[in-house]
PDB file of C-alpha atoms in Angstrom:
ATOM      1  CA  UNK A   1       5.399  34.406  25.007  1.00 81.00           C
ATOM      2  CA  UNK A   2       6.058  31.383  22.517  1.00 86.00           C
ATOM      3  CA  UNK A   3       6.215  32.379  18.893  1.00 90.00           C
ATOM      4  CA  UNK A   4       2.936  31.944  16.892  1.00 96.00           C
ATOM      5  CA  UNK A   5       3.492  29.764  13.688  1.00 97.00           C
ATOM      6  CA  UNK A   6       1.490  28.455  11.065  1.00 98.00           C
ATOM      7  CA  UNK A   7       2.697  26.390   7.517  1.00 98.00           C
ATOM      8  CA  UNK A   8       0.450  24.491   5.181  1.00 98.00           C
ATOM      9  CA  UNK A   9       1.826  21.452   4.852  1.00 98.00           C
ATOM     10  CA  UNK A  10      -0.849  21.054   1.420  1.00 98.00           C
ATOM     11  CA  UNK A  11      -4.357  19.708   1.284  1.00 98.00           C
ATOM     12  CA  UNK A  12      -5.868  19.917   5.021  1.00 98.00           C
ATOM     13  CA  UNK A  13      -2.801  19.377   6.521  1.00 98.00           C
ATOM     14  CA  UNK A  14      -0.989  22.430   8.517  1.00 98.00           C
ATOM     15  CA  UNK A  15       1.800  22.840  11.265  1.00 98.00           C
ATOM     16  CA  UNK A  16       0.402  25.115  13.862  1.00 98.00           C
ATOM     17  CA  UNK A  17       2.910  26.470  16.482  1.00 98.00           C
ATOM     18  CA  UNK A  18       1.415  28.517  19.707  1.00 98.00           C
ATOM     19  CA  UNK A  19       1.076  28.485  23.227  1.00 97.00           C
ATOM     20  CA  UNK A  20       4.424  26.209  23.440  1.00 97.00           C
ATOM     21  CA  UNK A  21       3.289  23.160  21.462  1.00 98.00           C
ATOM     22  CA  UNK A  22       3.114  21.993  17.822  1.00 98.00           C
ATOM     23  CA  UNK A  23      -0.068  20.775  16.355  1.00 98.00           C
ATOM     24  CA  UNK A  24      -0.685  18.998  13.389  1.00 98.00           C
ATOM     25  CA  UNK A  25      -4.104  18.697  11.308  1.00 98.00           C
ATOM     26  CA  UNK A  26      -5.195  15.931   8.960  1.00 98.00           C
ATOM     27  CA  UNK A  27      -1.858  14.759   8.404  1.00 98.00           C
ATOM     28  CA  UNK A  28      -1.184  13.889   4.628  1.00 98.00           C
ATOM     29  CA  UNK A  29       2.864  13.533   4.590  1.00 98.00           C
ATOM     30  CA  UNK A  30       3.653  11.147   1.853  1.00 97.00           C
ATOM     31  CA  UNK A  31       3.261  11.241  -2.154  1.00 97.00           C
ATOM     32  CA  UNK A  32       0.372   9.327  -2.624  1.00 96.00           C
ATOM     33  CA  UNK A  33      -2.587   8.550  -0.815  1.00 95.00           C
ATOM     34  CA  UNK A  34      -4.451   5.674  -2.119  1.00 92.00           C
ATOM     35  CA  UNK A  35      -5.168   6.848  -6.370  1.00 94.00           C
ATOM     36  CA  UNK A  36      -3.893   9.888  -5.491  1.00 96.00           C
ATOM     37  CA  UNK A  37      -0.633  11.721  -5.823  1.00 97.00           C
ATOM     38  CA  UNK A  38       0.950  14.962  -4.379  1.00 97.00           C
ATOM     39  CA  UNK A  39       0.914  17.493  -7.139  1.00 97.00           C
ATOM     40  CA  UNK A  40       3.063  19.597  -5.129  1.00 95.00           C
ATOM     41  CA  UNK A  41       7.068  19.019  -3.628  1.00 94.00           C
ATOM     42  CA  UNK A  42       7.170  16.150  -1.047  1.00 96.00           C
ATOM     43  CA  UNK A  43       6.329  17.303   2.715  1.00 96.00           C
ATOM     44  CA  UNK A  44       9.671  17.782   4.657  1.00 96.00           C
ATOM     45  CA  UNK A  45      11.026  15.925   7.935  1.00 96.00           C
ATOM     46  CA  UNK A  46      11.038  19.875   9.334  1.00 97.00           C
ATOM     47  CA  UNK A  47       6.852  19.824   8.794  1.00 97.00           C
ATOM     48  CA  UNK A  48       6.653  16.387  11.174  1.00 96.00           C
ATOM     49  CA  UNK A  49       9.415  17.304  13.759  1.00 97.00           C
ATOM     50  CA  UNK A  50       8.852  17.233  17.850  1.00 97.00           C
ATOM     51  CA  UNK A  51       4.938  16.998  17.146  1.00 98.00           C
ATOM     52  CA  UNK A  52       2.484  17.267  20.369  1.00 98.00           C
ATOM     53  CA  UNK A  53      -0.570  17.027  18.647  1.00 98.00           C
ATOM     54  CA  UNK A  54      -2.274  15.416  15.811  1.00 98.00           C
ATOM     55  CA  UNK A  55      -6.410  16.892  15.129  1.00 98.00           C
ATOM     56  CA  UNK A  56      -7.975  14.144  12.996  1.00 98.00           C
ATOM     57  CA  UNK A  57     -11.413  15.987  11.508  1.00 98.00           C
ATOM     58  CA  UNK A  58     -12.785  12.687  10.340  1.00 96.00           C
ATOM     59  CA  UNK A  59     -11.788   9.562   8.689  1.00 95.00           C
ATOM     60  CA  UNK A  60     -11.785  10.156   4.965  1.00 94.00           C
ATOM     61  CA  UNK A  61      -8.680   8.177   4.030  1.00 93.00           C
ATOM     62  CA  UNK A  62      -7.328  11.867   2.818  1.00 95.00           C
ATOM     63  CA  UNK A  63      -7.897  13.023   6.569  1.00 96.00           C
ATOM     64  CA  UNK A  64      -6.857   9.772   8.337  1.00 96.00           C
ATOM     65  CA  UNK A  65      -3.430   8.673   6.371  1.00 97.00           C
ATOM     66  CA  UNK A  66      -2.723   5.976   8.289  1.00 97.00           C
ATOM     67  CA  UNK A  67       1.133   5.912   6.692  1.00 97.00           C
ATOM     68  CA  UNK A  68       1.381   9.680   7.188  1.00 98.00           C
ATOM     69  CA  UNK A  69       0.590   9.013  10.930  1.00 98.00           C
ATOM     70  CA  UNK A  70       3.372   6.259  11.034  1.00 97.00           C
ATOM     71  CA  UNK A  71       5.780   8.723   9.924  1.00 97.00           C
ATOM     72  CA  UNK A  72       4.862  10.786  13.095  1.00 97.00           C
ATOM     73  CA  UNK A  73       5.509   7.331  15.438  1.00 96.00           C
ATOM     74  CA  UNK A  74       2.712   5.265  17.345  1.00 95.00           C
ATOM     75  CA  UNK A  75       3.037   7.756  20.428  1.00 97.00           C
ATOM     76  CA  UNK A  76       1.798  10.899  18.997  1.00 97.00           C
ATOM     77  CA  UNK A  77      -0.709  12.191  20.772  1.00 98.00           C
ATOM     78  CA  UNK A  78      -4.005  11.490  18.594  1.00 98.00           C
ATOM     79  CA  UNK A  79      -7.564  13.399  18.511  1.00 98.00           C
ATOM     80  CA  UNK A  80     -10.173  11.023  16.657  1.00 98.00           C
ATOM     81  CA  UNK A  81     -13.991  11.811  16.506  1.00 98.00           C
ATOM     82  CA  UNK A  82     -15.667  10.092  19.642  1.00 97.00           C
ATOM     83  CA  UNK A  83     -16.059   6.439  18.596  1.00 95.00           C
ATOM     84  CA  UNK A  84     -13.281   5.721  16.230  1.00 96.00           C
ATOM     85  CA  UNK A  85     -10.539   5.631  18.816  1.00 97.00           C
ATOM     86  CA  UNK A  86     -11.001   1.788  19.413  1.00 96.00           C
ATOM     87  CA  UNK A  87     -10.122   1.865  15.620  1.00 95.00           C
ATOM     88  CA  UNK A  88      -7.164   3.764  15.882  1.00 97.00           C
ATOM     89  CA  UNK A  89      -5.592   2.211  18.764  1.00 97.00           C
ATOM     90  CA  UNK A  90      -6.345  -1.328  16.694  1.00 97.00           C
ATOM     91  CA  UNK A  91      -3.939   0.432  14.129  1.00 96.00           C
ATOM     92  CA  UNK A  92      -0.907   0.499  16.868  1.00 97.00           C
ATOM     93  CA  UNK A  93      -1.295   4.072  17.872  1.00 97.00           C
ATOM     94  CA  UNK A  94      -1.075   4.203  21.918  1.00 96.00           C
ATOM     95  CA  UNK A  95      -2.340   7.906  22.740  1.00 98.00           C
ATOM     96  CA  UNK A  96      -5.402   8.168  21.303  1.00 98.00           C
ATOM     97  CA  UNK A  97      -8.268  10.466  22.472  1.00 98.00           C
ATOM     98  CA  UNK A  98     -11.421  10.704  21.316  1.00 98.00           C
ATOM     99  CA  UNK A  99     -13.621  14.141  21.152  1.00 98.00           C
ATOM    100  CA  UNK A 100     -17.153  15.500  20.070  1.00 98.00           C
ATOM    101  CA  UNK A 101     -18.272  18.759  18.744  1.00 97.00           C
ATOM    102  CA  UNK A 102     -18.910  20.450  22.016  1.00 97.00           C
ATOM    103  CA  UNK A 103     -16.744  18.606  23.896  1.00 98.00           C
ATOM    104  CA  UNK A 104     -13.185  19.853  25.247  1.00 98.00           C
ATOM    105  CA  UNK A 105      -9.587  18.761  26.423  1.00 98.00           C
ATOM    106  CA  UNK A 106      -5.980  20.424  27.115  1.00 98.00           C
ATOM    107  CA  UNK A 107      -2.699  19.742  25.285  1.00 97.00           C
ATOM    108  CA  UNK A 108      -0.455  21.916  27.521  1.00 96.00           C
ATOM    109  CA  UNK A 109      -1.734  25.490  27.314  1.00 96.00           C
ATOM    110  CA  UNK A 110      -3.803  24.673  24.475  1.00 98.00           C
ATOM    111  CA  UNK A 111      -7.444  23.870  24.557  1.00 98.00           C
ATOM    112  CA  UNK A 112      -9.154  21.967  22.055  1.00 98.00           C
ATOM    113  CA  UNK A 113     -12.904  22.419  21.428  1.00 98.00           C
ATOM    114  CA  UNK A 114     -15.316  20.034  18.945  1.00 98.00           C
ATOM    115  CA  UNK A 115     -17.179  21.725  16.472  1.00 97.00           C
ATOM    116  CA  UNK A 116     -19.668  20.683  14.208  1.00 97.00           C
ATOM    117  CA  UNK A 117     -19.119  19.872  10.610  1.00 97.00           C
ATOM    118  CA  UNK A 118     -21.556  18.958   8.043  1.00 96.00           C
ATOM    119  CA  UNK A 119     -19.676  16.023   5.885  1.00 94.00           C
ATOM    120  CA  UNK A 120     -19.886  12.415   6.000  1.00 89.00           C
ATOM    121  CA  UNK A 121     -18.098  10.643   8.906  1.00 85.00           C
ATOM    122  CA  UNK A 122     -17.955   7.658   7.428  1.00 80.00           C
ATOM    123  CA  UNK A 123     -14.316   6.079   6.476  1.00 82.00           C
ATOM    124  CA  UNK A 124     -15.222   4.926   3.093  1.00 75.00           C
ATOM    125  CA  UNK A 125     -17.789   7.734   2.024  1.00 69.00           C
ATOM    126  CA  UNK A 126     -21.660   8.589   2.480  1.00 65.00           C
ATOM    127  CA  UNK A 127     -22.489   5.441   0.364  1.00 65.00           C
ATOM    128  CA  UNK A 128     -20.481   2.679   2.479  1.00 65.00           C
ATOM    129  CA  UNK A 129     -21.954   1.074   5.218  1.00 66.00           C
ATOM    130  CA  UNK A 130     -18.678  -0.837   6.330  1.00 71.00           C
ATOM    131  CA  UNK A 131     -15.948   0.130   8.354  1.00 74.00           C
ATOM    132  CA  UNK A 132     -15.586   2.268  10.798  1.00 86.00           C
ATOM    133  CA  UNK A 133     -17.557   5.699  10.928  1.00 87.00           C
ATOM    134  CA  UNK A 134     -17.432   8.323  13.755  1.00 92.00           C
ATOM    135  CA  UNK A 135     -19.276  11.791  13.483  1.00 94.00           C
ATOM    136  CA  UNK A 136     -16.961  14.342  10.600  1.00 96.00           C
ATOM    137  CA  UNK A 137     -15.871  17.587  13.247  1.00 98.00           C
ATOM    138  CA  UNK A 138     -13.846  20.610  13.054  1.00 98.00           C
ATOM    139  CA  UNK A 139     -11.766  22.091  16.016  1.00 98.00           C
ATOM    140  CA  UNK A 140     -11.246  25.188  17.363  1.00 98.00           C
ATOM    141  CA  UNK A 141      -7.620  25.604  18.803  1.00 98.00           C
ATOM    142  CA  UNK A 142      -6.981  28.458  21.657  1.00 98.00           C
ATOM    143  CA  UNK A 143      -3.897  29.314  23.181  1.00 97.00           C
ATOM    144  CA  UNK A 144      -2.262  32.550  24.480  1.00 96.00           C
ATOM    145  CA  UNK A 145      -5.094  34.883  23.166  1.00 95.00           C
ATOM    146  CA  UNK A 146      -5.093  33.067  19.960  1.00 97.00           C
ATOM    147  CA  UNK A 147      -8.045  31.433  18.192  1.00 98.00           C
ATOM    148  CA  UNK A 148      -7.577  28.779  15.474  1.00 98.00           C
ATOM    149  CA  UNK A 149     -10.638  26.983  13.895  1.00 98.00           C
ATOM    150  CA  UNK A 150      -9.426  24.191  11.618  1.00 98.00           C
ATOM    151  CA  UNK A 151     -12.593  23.207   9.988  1.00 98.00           C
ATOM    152  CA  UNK A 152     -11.980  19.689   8.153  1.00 96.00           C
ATOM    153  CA  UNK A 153     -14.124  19.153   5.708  1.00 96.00           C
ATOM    154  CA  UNK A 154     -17.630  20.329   5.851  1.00 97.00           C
ATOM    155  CA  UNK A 155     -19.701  22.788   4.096  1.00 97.00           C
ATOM    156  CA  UNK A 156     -21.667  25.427   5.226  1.00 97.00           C
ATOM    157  CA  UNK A 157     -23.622  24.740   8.718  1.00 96.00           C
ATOM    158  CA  UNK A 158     -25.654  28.150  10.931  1.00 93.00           C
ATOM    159  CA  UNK A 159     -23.541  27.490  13.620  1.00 94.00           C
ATOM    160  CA  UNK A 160     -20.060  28.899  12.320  1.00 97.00           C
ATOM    161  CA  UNK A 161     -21.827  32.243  13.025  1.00 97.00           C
ATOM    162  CA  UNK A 162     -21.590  31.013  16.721  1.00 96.00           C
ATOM    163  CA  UNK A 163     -17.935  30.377  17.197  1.00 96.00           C
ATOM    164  CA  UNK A 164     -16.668  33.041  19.345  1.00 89.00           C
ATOM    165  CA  UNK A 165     -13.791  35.416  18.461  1.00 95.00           C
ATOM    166  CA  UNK A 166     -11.686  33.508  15.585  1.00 98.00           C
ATOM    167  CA  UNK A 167      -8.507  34.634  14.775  1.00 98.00           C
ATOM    168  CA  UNK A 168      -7.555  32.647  11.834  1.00 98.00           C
ATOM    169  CA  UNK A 169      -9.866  30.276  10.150  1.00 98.00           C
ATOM    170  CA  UNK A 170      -8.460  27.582   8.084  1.00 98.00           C
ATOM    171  CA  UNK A 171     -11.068  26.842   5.626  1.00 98.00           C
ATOM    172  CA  UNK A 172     -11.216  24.605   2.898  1.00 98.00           C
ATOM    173  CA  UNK A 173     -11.457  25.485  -0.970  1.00 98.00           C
ATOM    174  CA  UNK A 174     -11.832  22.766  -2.963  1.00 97.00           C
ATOM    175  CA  UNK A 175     -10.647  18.937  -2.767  1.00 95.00           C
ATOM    176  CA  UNK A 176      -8.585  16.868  -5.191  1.00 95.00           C
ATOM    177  CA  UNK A 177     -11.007  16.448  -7.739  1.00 93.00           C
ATOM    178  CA  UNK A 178     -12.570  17.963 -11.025  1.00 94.00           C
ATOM    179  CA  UNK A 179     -15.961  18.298  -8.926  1.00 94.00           C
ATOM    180  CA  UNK A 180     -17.040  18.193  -5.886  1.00 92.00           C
ATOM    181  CA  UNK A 181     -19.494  15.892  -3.987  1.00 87.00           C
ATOM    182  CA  UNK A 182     -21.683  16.887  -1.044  1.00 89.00           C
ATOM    183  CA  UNK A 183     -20.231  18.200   2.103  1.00 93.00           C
ATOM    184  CA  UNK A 184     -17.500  20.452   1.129  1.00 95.00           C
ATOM    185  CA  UNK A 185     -17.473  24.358   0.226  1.00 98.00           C
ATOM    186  CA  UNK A 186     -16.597  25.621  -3.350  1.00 97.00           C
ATOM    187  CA  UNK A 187     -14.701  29.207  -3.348  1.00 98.00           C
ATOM    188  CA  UNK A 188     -17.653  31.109  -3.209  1.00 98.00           C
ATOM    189  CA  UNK A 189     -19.275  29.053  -0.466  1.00 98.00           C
ATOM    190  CA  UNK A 190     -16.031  29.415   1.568  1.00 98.00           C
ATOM    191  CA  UNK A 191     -16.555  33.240   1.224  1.00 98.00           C
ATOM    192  CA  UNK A 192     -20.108  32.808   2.748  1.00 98.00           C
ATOM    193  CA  UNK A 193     -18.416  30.631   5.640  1.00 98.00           C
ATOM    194  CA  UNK A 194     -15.713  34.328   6.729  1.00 98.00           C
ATOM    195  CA  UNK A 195     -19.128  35.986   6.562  1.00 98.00           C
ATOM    196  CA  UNK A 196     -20.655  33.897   9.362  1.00 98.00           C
ATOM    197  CA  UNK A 197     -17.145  33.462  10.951  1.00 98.00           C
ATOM    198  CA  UNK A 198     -15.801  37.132  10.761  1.00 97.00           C
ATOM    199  CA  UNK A 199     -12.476  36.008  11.710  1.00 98.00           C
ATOM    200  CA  UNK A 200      -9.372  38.442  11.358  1.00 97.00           C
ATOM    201  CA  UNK A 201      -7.423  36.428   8.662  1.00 98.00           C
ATOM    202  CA  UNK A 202      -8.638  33.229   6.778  1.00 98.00           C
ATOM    203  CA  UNK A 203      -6.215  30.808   5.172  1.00 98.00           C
ATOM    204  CA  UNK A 204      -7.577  28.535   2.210  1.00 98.00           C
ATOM    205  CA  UNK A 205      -6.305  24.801   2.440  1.00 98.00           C
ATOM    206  CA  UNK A 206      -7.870  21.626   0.828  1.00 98.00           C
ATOM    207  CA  UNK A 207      -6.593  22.716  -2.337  1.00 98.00           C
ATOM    208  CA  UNK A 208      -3.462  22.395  -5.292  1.00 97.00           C
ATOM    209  CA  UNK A 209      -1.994  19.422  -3.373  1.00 98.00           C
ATOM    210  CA  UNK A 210      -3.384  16.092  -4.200  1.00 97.00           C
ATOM    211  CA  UNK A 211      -5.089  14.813  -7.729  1.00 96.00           C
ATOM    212  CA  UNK A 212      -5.655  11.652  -9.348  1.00 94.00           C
ATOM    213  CA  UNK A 213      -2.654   9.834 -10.840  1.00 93.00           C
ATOM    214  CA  UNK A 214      -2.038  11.609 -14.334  1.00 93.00           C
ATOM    215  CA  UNK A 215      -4.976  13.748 -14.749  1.00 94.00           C
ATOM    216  CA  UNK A 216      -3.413  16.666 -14.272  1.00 92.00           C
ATOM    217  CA  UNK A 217      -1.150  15.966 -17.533  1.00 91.00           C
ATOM    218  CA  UNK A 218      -4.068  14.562 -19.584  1.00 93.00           C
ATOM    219  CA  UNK A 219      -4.218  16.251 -22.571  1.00 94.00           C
ATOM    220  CA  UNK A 220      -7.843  18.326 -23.361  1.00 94.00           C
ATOM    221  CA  UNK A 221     -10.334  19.535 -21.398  1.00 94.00           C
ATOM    222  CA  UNK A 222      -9.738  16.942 -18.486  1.00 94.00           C
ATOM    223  CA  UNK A 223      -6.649  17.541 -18.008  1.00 96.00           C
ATOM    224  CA  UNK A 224      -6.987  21.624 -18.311  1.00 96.00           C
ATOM    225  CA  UNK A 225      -9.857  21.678 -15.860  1.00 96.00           C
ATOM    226  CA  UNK A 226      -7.648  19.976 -13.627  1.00 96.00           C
ATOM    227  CA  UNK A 227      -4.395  21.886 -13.979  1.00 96.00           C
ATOM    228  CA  UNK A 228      -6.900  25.627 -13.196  1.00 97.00           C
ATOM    229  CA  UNK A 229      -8.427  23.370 -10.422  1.00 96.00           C
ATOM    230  CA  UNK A 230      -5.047  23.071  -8.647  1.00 97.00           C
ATOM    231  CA  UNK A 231      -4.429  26.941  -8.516  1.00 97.00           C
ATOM    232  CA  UNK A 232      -7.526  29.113  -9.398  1.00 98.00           C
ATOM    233  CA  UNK A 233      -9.974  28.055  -6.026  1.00 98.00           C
ATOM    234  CA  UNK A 234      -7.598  30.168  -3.505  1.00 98.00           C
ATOM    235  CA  UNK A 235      -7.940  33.115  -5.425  1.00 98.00           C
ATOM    236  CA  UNK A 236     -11.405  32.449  -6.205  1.00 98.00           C
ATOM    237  CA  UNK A 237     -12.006  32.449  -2.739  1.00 98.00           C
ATOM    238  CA  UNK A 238     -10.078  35.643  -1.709  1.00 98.00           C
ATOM    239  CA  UNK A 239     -12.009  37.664  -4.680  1.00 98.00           C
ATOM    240  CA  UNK A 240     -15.188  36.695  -3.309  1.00 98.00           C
ATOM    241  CA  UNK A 241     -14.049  37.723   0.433  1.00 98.00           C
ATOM    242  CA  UNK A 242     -12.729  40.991  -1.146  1.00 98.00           C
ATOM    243  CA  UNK A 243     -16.541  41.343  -3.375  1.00 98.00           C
ATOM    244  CA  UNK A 244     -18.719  41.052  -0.225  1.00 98.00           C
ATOM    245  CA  UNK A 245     -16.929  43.727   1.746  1.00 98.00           C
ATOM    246  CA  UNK A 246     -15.381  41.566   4.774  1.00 97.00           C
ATOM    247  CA  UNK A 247     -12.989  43.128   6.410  1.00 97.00           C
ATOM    248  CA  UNK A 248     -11.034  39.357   7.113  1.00 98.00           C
ATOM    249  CA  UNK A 249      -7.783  39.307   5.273  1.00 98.00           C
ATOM    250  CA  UNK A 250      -7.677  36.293   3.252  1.00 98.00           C
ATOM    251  CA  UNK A 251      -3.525  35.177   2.806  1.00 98.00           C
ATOM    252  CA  UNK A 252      -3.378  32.543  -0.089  1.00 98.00           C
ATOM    253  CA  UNK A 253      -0.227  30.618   0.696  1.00 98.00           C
ATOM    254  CA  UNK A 254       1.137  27.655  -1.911  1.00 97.00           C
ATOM    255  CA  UNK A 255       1.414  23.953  -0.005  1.00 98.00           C
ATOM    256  CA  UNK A 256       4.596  23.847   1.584  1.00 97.00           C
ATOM    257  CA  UNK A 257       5.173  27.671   2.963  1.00 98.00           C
ATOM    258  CA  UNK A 258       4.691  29.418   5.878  1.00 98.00           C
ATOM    259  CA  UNK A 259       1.765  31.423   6.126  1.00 98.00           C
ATOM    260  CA  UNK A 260       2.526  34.973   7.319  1.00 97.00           C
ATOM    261  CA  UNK A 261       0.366  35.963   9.981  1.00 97.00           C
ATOM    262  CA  UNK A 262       0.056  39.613  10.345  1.00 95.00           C
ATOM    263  CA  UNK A 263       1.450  40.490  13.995  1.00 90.00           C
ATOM    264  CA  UNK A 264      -2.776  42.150  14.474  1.00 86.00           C
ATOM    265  CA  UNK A 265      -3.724  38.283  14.905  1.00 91.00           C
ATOM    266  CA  UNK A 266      -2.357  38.946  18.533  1.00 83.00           C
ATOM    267  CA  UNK A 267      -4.098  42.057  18.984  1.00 79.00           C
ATOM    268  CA  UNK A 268      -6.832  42.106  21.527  1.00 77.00           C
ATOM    269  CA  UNK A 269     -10.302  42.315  20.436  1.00 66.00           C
ATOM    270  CA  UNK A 270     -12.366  45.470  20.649  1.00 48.00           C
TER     271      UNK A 270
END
């Protein structure tokens, strides 16, 4: 059986490795991203190598880098939200597919499932009404007994209690702001999401990677309530996990390492 892998690259972005291929979500690969800049050490060539798969959540210019996406080459294979891949393929990428929560397709041995997300699909925000916009989704990844639900952005939405049998859910934290606007899940809110999910380990991304260029070295209360925001919301989140009683192990890894899975993520379900 392939090896089972999994890295945070930092913010949404992570290198899964199972059933054979290597997926990529929300690529962010650069140091800067529009006003923002990586807080974090610059992604590697290692995190981008021999790609299959990129899963594109929804097109939040955080989500969909277009630059990070030319460092992958214009014949990645591309998942966009149904209705933005006449977008995408305008861009010069050449395998683009497009999928909807409830919709499915195959990479290899994987299969990719939509799920619903409740965030704005819009490319420029809930208050834009140019540009493209497609409908904001997560995705549920399965492969050799293993399943992987990479949520995107979205906050808290009834149906997570109806995804069947996650393994490890990749859920965000926080963002790359000093607050946070509608559509995403603080710490605590995060801990209500492993509640509905119940999966077996939870890893917190969408957090300590990306801020806005010098606030993190401001000097008073700007700059301080930046600084906690890039560290404190993982560990936020895992004492709120712990508090409620789940039995999900939550494994806070920094942008940039390997997350180590616990060889029970394999272990068949009772």
């Amino acid at each position: 059986m392939p090896p089972l892998g999994l890295r945070f690259i930092g913010h949404s972005t992570t290198r899964l490795e199972l059933a054979g291929r290597v997926v990529l979500t929300d690529p962010v690969l650069t140091d800067r991203v529009s006003a923002l800049t990586r807080q974090t050490a610059p992604s590697t060539a290692a995190d981008r190598a021999d790609v299959d798969l990129v899963l594109l959540s929804h097109l939040h210019g955080d989500h969909v880098h277009l630059p990070s996406l030319r460092l992958l080459g214009r014949d990645v294979r591309v998942v966009v939200p149904r209705g933005a891949g006449a977008w995408l393929r305008s861009k010069g990428f050449r395998r683009v597919d497009e999928l909807a929560p409830g919709e499915e397709l195959a990479d290899g041995d994987l299969r990719i499932t939509g799920v619903p997300a409740a965030h704005s699909g819009h490319r420029w925000g809930p208050r834009s009404t140019r540009g493209p916009q497609a409908v904001a989704m997560g995705h549920l990844v399965e492969g050799d007994g293993v399943r992987v639900y990479a949520a995107g952005d979205t906050d808290l939405f009834p149906a997570m209690a109806e995804l069947p049998g996650v393994d490890i859910a990749l859920l965000p934290v926080w963002g790359w702001g000093p607050t946070l606007g509608p559509g995403h899940l603080t710490p605590s809110r995060a801990a209500e999401a492993v509640g509905l999910l119940k999966p077996r380990v939870a890893v917190p991304v969408h957090w300590g990677t990306l801020a806005l260029a010098g606030l993190a070295r401001a000097p008073g209360k700007a700059g301080a309530r930046m600084r906690r925001l890039l560290v404190d919301p993982p560990d936020e989140f895992a004492a709120a996990v712990t508090a409620a009683g789940s039995p999900t192990r939550v494994l806070v890894t920094p942008p940039g390492s390997d997350v180590a899975l616990p060889d029970t993520v394999r272990d068949p379900r009772g």
